[in-house]
Amino acid sequence: MTDLAYPSAKKSDAFGKIVLRWLLYFLLGIFALYYLMPLFVMVTTSLKSLEEIRTGSLVALPREVTFDAWRTAWSGACTGIQCEGLRPYFWNSVMLAVPAVMISTFIGALNGYVVAQWRFPGANIIFSLMLFGCFIPFQVVLLPMARLLGMMGIAGTIPGLIFVHVIYGIGFTTLFFRNYYVSIPSELTKAAKVDGAGFFRIFWSIFLPLSLPIIVVTVIWQFTQIWNDFLFGVSFSQAGTQPVTVALNNIVNSTTGVKEYNVDMAAAIIAAAPTLLVYIVAGKYFIRGLTAGSVKG
């Protein structure tokens, strides 16, 4: 009797697993639809004319696709809410983010290498203080940072914004590299010292070639933080040096003339496109890099 019932029970278990799997797929699809719906509305609205936006449905596909809103958002047009588009501010953000990411990543790698592999009195205290800096709110450093930029003569400039983001990002980049370098056996450093390699030779020849996973993590993290920053951009910039997030805020919150929702949506997509592209291209490497130094040895 048991032998006869076994195939039936096995089929029942297999059927239950299939049902559970499809139920899981259904729930994941609902969540994906929920999170992607705002992006869908932004894209479709940016491709519609103002007349269609007023008379049509919010979630409907455009009856006639037009890229006029994208051209206005990028290049500007004096017939709408603005005379200047996002283009100059977009390139301001590029000139700000690229050097700030490179500098803060390099300094973080050097700091992490020192703290993790070159033990010296007070190393843990210095690392703790740098880690504490990661949790200082942006608002706390606004006044002293503005004072410092004024004393250095770089207030309201792109180099000034680069300096701000490098200083604020060093704590995070040091944390990433330190946690990664701790997992590298110290015997490598000792063997290199025996062979006569010095501080920088060990760093360039041994540690930096092994650092690709954590470099990817740090670059993605820093680029996202710097590109999406608004508070530092609006506080430490002036006309002509503002990043794209500040320009986007000016466009969306403008009350002059007719409210052009299609231009607002196109401008928001343009401003978010670089970080979205970075995560699409390198998202899997970001996850791998985060877990690469989680186990020592």
mmCIF file of C-alpha atoms in Angstrom:
data_model
loop_
_atom_site.group_PDB
_atom_site.id
_atom_site.type_symbol
_atom_site.label_atom_id
_atom_site.label_comp_id
_atom_site.label_asym_id
_atom_site.label_seq_id
_atom_site.Cartn_x
_atom_site.Cartn_y
_atom_site.Cartn_z
ATOM 1 C CA MET A 1 0.000 0.000 0.000
ATOM 2 C CA THR A 2 2.848 2.363 0.791
ATOM 3 C CA ASP A 3 4.564 1.597 -2.522
ATOM 4 C CA LEU A 4 1.378 2.390 -4.441
ATOM 5 C CA ALA A 5 0.853 5.721 -2.636
ATOM 6 C CA TYR A 6 4.444 6.948 -3.065
ATOM 7 C CA PRO A 7 4.223 8.008 -6.759
ATOM 8 C CA SER A 8 1.039 9.913 -6.044
ATOM 9 C CA ALA A 9 2.632 11.772 -3.125
ATOM 10 C CA LYS A 10 5.678 12.553 -5.244
ATOM 11 C CA LYS A 11 3.507 14.027 -7.991
ATOM 12 C CA SER A 12 1.622 16.066 -5.407
ATOM 13 C CA ASP A 13 4.876 17.507 -4.024
ATOM 14 C CA ALA A 14 6.091 18.385 -7.517
ATOM 15 C CA PHE A 15 2.782 20.074 -8.329
ATOM 16 C CA GLY A 16 2.940 22.035 -5.079
ATOM 17 C CA LYS A 17 6.452 23.273 -5.889
ATOM 18 C CA ILE A 18 5.338 24.400 -9.350
ATOM 19 C CA VAL A 19 2.370 26.301 -7.909
ATOM 20 C CA LEU A 20 4.580 27.912 -5.275
ATOM 21 C CA ARG A 21 7.131 28.908 -7.904
ATOM 22 C CA TRP A 22 4.516 30.536 -10.147
ATOM 23 C CA LEU A 23 3.001 32.295 -7.152
ATOM 24 C CA LEU A 24 6.444 33.673 -6.331
ATOM 25 C CA TYR A 25 6.889 34.822 -9.936
ATOM 26 C CA PHE A 26 3.481 36.494 -9.805
ATOM 27 C CA LEU A 27 4.327 38.385 -6.607
ATOM 28 C CA LEU A 28 7.687 39.455 -7.998
ATOM 29 C CA GLY A 29 5.955 40.666 -11.149
ATOM 30 C CA ILE A 30 3.503 42.729 -9.062
ATOM 31 C CA PHE A 31 6.346 44.322 -7.105
ATOM 32 C CA ALA A 32 8.310 45.015 -10.305
ATOM 33 C CA LEU A 33 5.239 46.602 -11.893
ATOM 34 C CA TYR A 34 4.676 48.701 -8.785
ATOM 35 C CA TYR A 35 8.220 50.080 -8.794
ATOM 36 C CA LEU A 36 8.483 50.501 -12.565
ATOM 37 C CA MET A 37 5.139 52.263 -13.001
ATOM 38 C CA PRO A 38 6.498 55.731 -12.047
ATOM 39 C CA LEU A 39 9.297 55.331 -14.601
ATOM 40 C CA PHE A 40 6.760 54.245 -17.216
ATOM 41 C CA VAL A 41 4.615 57.314 -16.497
ATOM 42 C CA MET A 42 7.669 59.586 -16.713
ATOM 43 C CA VAL A 43 8.757 58.175 -20.071
ATOM 44 C CA THR A 44 5.289 58.245 -21.645
ATOM 45 C CA THR A 45 4.549 61.743 -20.329
ATOM 46 C CA SER A 46 7.835 63.054 -21.730
ATOM 47 C CA LEU A 47 6.835 61.766 -25.182
ATOM 48 C CA LYS A 48 3.411 63.462 -25.191
ATOM 49 C CA SER A 49 2.355 66.955 -26.162
ATOM 50 C CA LEU A 50 0.847 69.266 -23.561
ATOM 51 C CA GLU A 51 -2.556 68.988 -25.203
ATOM 52 C CA GLU A 52 -2.502 65.208 -24.958
ATOM 53 C CA ILE A 53 -1.389 65.383 -21.324
ATOM 54 C CA ARG A 54 -4.376 67.623 -20.483
ATOM 55 C CA THR A 55 -6.961 65.511 -22.289
ATOM 56 C CA GLY A 56 -5.554 61.979 -22.102
ATOM 57 C CA SER A 57 -4.923 59.382 -19.412
ATOM 58 C CA LEU A 58 -1.848 59.488 -17.220
ATOM 59 C CA VAL A 59 -0.886 55.864 -17.869
ATOM 60 C CA ALA A 60 -1.893 55.716 -21.536
ATOM 61 C CA LEU A 61 0.693 55.375 -24.285
ATOM 62 C CA PRO A 62 1.243 58.535 -26.355
ATOM 63 C CA ARG A 63 -1.056 58.781 -29.384
ATOM 64 C CA GLU A 64 1.671 60.656 -31.237
ATOM 65 C CA VAL A 65 5.284 60.393 -30.073
ATOM 66 C CA THR A 66 7.121 63.722 -29.955
ATOM 67 C CA PHE A 67 10.603 64.543 -28.673
ATOM 68 C CA ASP A 68 10.011 68.295 -28.374
ATOM 69 C CA ALA A 69 10.011 68.072 -24.570
ATOM 70 C CA TRP A 70 13.380 66.300 -24.626
ATOM 71 C CA ARG A 71 14.872 68.971 -26.891
ATOM 72 C CA THR A 72 13.508 71.701 -24.623
ATOM 73 C CA ALA A 73 14.780 69.987 -21.485
ATOM 74 C CA TRP A 74 18.257 69.514 -22.962
ATOM 75 C CA SER A 75 18.831 72.672 -25.008
ATOM 76 C CA GLY A 76 16.205 75.039 -23.608
ATOM 77 C CA ALA A 77 13.583 77.160 -25.283
ATOM 78 C CA CYS A 78 12.398 80.676 -24.495
ATOM 79 C CA THR A 79 8.810 79.808 -25.425
ATOM 80 C CA GLY A 80 8.220 77.784 -22.255
ATOM 81 C CA ILE A 81 9.278 77.873 -18.663
ATOM 82 C CA GLN A 82 12.944 78.497 -19.331
ATOM 83 C CA CYS A 83 15.492 79.804 -21.770
ATOM 84 C CA GLU A 84 18.287 77.448 -20.794
ATOM 85 C CA GLY A 85 18.215 73.676 -20.706
ATOM 86 C CA LEU A 86 20.108 71.087 -18.728
ATOM 87 C CA ARG A 87 23.028 70.766 -21.141
ATOM 88 C CA PRO A 88 25.555 73.112 -19.446
ATOM 89 C CA TYR A 89 24.608 71.857 -15.981
ATOM 90 C CA PHE A 90 24.849 68.236 -17.102
ATOM 91 C CA TRP A 91 28.437 68.807 -18.168
ATOM 92 C CA ASN A 92 29.082 70.650 -14.912
ATOM 93 C CA SER A 93 28.073 67.470 -13.097
ATOM 94 C CA VAL A 94 30.351 65.403 -15.331
ATOM 95 C CA MET A 95 33.305 67.714 -14.652
ATOM 96 C CA LEU A 96 32.459 67.521 -10.945
ATOM 97 C CA ALA A 97 31.750 63.806 -10.527
ATOM 98 C CA VAL A 98 34.583 62.261 -12.558
ATOM 99 C CA PRO A 99 37.574 63.888 -10.788
ATOM 100 C CA ALA A 100 35.871 63.736 -7.369
ATOM 101 C CA VAL A 101 35.252 59.999 -7.771
ATOM 102 C CA MET A 102 38.806 59.329 -8.978
ATOM 103 C CA ILE A 103 40.487 61.357 -6.229
ATOM 104 C CA SER A 104 38.343 60.054 -3.360
ATOM 105 C CA THR A 105 38.725 56.453 -4.588
ATOM 106 C CA PHE A 106 42.512 56.726 -4.771
ATOM 107 C CA ILE A 107 42.807 58.365 -1.348
ATOM 108 C CA GLY A 108 40.413 55.810 0.139
ATOM 109 C CA ALA A 109 42.479 52.957 -1.312
ATOM 110 C CA LEU A 110 45.663 54.419 0.150
ATOM 111 C CA ASN A 111 44.040 55.004 3.550
ATOM 112 C CA GLY A 112 42.502 51.539 3.639
ATOM 113 C CA TYR A 113 45.844 49.993 2.727
ATOM 114 C CA VAL A 114 47.600 51.833 5.547
ATOM 115 C CA VAL A 115 44.972 51.117 8.196
ATOM 116 C CA ALA A 116 44.549 47.445 7.274
ATOM 117 C CA GLN A 117 48.127 46.341 6.576
ATOM 118 C CA TRP A 118 50.547 48.844 8.134
ATOM 119 C CA ARG A 119 49.788 48.734 11.819
ATOM 120 C CA PHE A 120 50.970 51.753 13.806
ATOM 121 C CA PRO A 121 50.055 53.272 17.181
ATOM 122 C CA GLY A 122 46.664 54.969 16.985
ATOM 123 C CA ALA A 123 45.598 53.307 13.707
ATOM 124 C CA ASN A 124 42.308 52.108 15.162
ATOM 125 C CA ILE A 125 41.578 55.526 16.652
ATOM 126 C CA ILE A 126 42.209 57.258 13.314
ATOM 127 C CA PHE A 127 40.007 54.763 11.504
ATOM 128 C CA SER A 128 37.252 55.209 14.089
ATOM 129 C CA LEU A 129 37.352 58.975 13.664
ATOM 130 C CA MET A 130 37.154 58.625 9.878
ATOM 131 C CA LEU A 131 34.267 56.187 10.298
ATOM 132 C CA PHE A 132 32.549 58.695 12.568
ATOM 133 C CA GLY A 133 32.786 61.210 9.737
ATOM 134 C CA CYS A 134 30.528 58.991 7.608
ATOM 135 C CA PHE A 135 27.644 59.637 9.986
ATOM 136 C CA ILE A 136 27.946 63.420 10.214
ATOM 137 C CA PRO A 137 24.846 64.958 8.550
ATOM 138 C CA PHE A 138 25.387 67.176 5.527
ATOM 139 C CA GLN A 139 23.781 70.133 7.285
ATOM 140 C CA VAL A 140 26.370 70.133 10.082
ATOM 141 C CA VAL A 141 29.299 70.815 7.739
ATOM 142 C CA LEU A 142 27.647 73.507 5.589
ATOM 143 C CA LEU A 143 28.791 76.542 7.573
ATOM 144 C CA PRO A 144 32.387 75.466 8.338
ATOM 145 C CA MET A 145 32.812 74.161 4.799
ATOM 146 C CA ALA A 146 31.564 77.451 3.321
ATOM 147 C CA ARG A 147 34.040 79.300 5.520
ATOM 148 C CA LEU A 148 36.888 77.030 4.450
ATOM 149 C CA LEU A 149 36.061 77.357 0.743
ATOM 150 C CA GLY A 150 36.038 81.131 1.119
ATOM 151 C CA MET A 151 39.462 81.099 2.788
ATOM 152 C CA MET A 152 40.813 78.881 -0.014
ATOM 153 C CA GLY A 153 39.345 81.140 -2.706
ATOM 154 C CA ILE A 154 37.363 78.358 -4.427
ATOM 155 C CA ALA A 155 33.864 79.179 -3.188
ATOM 156 C CA GLY A 156 31.202 78.915 -5.889
ATOM 157 C CA THR A 157 33.459 77.004 -8.284
ATOM 158 C CA ILE A 158 33.517 73.452 -9.616
ATOM 159 C CA PRO A 159 36.936 72.780 -7.978
ATOM 160 C CA GLY A 160 35.329 73.850 -4.704
ATOM 161 C CA LEU A 161 32.524 71.318 -5.165
ATOM 162 C CA ILE A 162 35.090 68.650 -6.053
ATOM 163 C CA PHE A 163 36.957 69.428 -2.837
ATOM 164 C CA VAL A 164 33.753 69.170 -0.774
ATOM 165 C CA HIS A 165 32.777 65.796 -2.203
ATOM 166 C CA VAL A 166 36.290 64.396 -1.894
ATOM 167 C CA ILE A 167 36.491 65.388 1.770
ATOM 168 C CA TYR A 168 33.042 64.052 2.582
ATOM 169 C CA GLY A 169 33.601 60.830 0.633
ATOM 170 C CA ILE A 170 36.981 59.854 2.088
ATOM 171 C CA GLY A 171 35.367 58.265 5.151
ATOM 172 C CA PHE A 172 33.236 55.945 3.012
ATOM 173 C CA THR A 173 35.989 55.022 0.562
ATOM 174 C CA THR A 174 38.424 54.325 3.403
ATOM 175 C CA LEU A 175 35.843 52.064 5.053
ATOM 176 C CA PHE A 176 35.280 50.093 1.840
ATOM 177 C CA PHE A 177 38.967 49.559 1.105
ATOM 178 C CA ARG A 178 39.948 48.856 4.703
ATOM 179 C CA ASN A 179 37.333 46.099 5.023
ATOM 180 C CA TYR A 180 38.496 44.617 1.727
ATOM 181 C CA TYR A 181 42.224 44.803 2.452
ATOM 182 C CA VAL A 182 41.771 43.160 5.854
ATOM 183 C CA SER A 183 40.809 39.973 4.004
ATOM 184 C CA ILE A 184 44.138 39.912 2.124
ATOM 185 C CA PRO A 185 46.721 37.782 3.996
ATOM 186 C CA SER A 186 49.343 39.877 5.752
ATOM 187 C CA GLU A 187 51.947 37.312 4.669
ATOM 188 C CA LEU A 188 51.943 38.968 1.242
ATOM 189 C CA THR A 189 53.075 42.240 2.778
ATOM 190 C CA LYS A 190 55.692 40.525 4.931
ATOM 191 C CA ALA A 191 57.088 38.579 1.972
ATOM 192 C CA ALA A 192 57.255 41.747 -0.130
ATOM 193 C CA LYS A 193 59.132 43.550 2.670
ATOM 194 C CA VAL A 194 61.637 40.700 2.824
ATOM 195 C CA ASP A 195 62.200 41.091 -0.921
ATOM 196 C CA GLY A 196 62.958 44.768 -0.385
ATOM 197 C CA ALA A 197 59.674 46.257 -1.609
ATOM 198 C CA GLY A 198 58.711 49.533 -0.003
ATOM 199 C CA PHE A 199 55.390 51.102 0.944
ATOM 200 C CA PHE A 200 54.287 52.309 -2.489
ATOM 201 C CA ARG A 201 55.781 49.353 -4.375
ATOM 202 C CA ILE A 202 53.677 46.938 -2.314
ATOM 203 C CA PHE A 203 50.602 49.075 -2.855
ATOM 204 C CA TRP A 204 51.014 49.398 -6.634
ATOM 205 C CA SER A 205 52.262 45.873 -7.349
ATOM 206 C CA ILE A 206 50.233 43.750 -4.926
ATOM 207 C CA PHE A 207 47.201 45.470 -3.463
ATOM 208 C CA LEU A 208 45.981 47.646 -6.311
ATOM 209 C CA PRO A 209 45.850 44.773 -8.851
ATOM 210 C CA LEU A 210 43.727 42.807 -6.356
ATOM 211 C CA SER A 211 41.358 45.718 -5.754
ATOM 212 C CA LEU A 212 39.169 45.657 -8.874
ATOM 213 C CA PRO A 213 36.003 44.381 -7.100
ATOM 214 C CA ILE A 214 36.137 47.002 -4.355
ATOM 215 C CA ILE A 215 37.146 49.739 -6.809
ATOM 216 C CA VAL A 216 33.952 49.034 -8.750
ATOM 217 C CA VAL A 217 31.915 49.265 -5.533
ATOM 218 C CA THR A 218 33.565 52.519 -4.516
ATOM 219 C CA VAL A 219 33.216 54.132 -7.936
ATOM 220 C CA ILE A 220 29.527 53.247 -8.173
ATOM 221 C CA TRP A 221 28.856 54.435 -4.623
ATOM 222 C CA GLN A 222 30.734 57.707 -4.979
ATOM 223 C CA PHE A 223 29.410 58.478 -8.440
ATOM 224 C CA THR A 224 25.825 57.925 -7.286
ATOM 225 C CA GLN A 225 26.267 60.052 -4.176
ATOM 226 C CA ILE A 226 27.986 62.899 -6.008
ATOM 227 C CA TRP A 227 25.749 62.930 -9.073
ATOM 228 C CA ASN A 228 22.522 62.846 -7.035
ATOM 229 C CA ASP A 229 23.680 65.402 -4.470
ATOM 230 C CA PHE A 230 21.554 68.516 -4.205
ATOM 231 C CA LEU A 231 22.397 70.118 -0.864
ATOM 232 C CA PHE A 232 26.106 70.688 -1.501
ATOM 233 C CA GLY A 233 25.370 71.705 -5.084
ATOM 234 C CA VAL A 234 22.862 74.371 -4.140
ATOM 235 C CA SER A 235 24.934 75.585 -1.152
ATOM 236 C CA PHE A 236 28.420 75.823 -2.678
ATOM 237 C CA SER A 237 27.746 76.756 -6.305
ATOM 238 C CA GLN A 238 26.667 79.831 -8.174
ATOM 239 C CA ALA A 239 25.229 80.655 -11.593
ATOM 240 C CA GLY A 240 27.277 78.848 -14.214
ATOM 241 C CA THR A 241 28.728 76.203 -11.877
ATOM 242 C CA GLN A 242 25.543 74.536 -10.630
ATOM 243 C CA PRO A 243 25.217 70.753 -11.065
ATOM 244 C CA VAL A 244 22.357 69.130 -12.954
ATOM 245 C CA THR A 245 20.320 68.396 -9.817
ATOM 246 C CA VAL A 246 20.100 72.105 -8.976
ATOM 247 C CA ALA A 247 19.113 72.941 -12.552
ATOM 248 C CA LEU A 248 16.457 70.217 -12.476
ATOM 249 C CA ASN A 249 15.018 71.671 -9.288
ATOM 250 C CA ASN A 250 14.879 75.104 -10.911
ATOM 251 C CA ILE A 251 13.037 73.702 -13.931
ATOM 252 C CA VAL A 252 10.505 71.635 -11.996
ATOM 253 C CA ASN A 253 9.735 74.371 -9.450
ATOM 254 C CA SER A 254 9.461 77.176 -11.972
ATOM 255 C CA THR A 255 6.103 78.965 -11.900
ATOM 256 C CA THR A 256 6.634 81.160 -14.963
ATOM 257 C CA GLY A 257 4.160 80.550 -17.783
ATOM 258 C CA VAL A 258 2.414 77.253 -18.505
ATOM 259 C CA LYS A 259 3.515 74.247 -16.463
ATOM 260 C CA GLU A 260 5.146 71.887 -18.956
ATOM 261 C CA TYR A 261 4.926 68.472 -17.341
ATOM 262 C CA ASN A 262 6.431 66.738 -20.357
ATOM 263 C CA VAL A 263 9.544 68.916 -20.078
ATOM 264 C CA ASP A 264 9.748 68.214 -16.338
ATOM 265 C CA MET A 265 9.630 64.464 -16.919
ATOM 266 C CA ALA A 266 12.188 64.572 -19.740
ATOM 267 C CA ALA A 267 14.520 66.679 -17.605
ATOM 268 C CA ALA A 268 14.186 64.263 -14.671
ATOM 269 C CA ILE A 269 15.036 61.283 -16.895
ATOM 270 C CA ILE A 270 18.055 63.084 -18.366
ATOM 271 C CA ALA A 271 19.331 63.953 -14.888
ATOM 272 C CA ALA A 272 18.858 60.378 -13.624
ATOM 273 C CA ALA A 273 20.144 58.605 -16.758
ATOM 274 C CA PRO A 274 23.882 58.402 -15.817
ATOM 275 C CA THR A 275 23.312 56.722 -12.444
ATOM 276 C CA LEU A 276 20.672 54.442 -13.953
ATOM 277 C CA LEU A 277 23.092 53.454 -16.707
ATOM 278 C CA VAL A 278 25.877 52.803 -14.198
ATOM 279 C CA TYR A 279 23.703 50.408 -12.201
ATOM 280 C CA ILE A 280 22.441 48.629 -15.317
ATOM 281 C CA VAL A 281 25.967 48.086 -16.648
ATOM 282 C CA ALA A 282 27.821 47.397 -13.386
ATOM 283 C CA GLY A 283 25.113 46.443 -10.892
ATOM 284 C CA LYS A 284 26.152 42.792 -10.662
ATOM 285 C CA TYR A 285 29.771 43.799 -10.054
ATOM 286 C CA PHE A 286 28.565 46.079 -7.255
ATOM 287 C CA ILE A 287 26.998 43.135 -5.404
ATOM 288 C CA ARG A 288 30.072 40.952 -5.989
ATOM 289 C CA GLY A 289 32.377 43.664 -4.727
ATOM 290 C CA LEU A 290 30.340 44.224 -1.564
ATOM 291 C CA THR A 291 30.677 40.573 -0.601
ATOM 292 C CA ALA A 292 34.250 40.080 -1.843
ATOM 293 C CA GLY A 293 35.870 41.091 1.448
ATOM 294 C CA SER A 294 33.219 39.702 3.768
ATOM 295 C CA VAL A 295 35.214 36.572 4.611
ATOM 296 C CA LYS A 296 38.802 36.814 5.796
ATOM 297 C CA GLY A 297 41.348 34.331 4.551
#
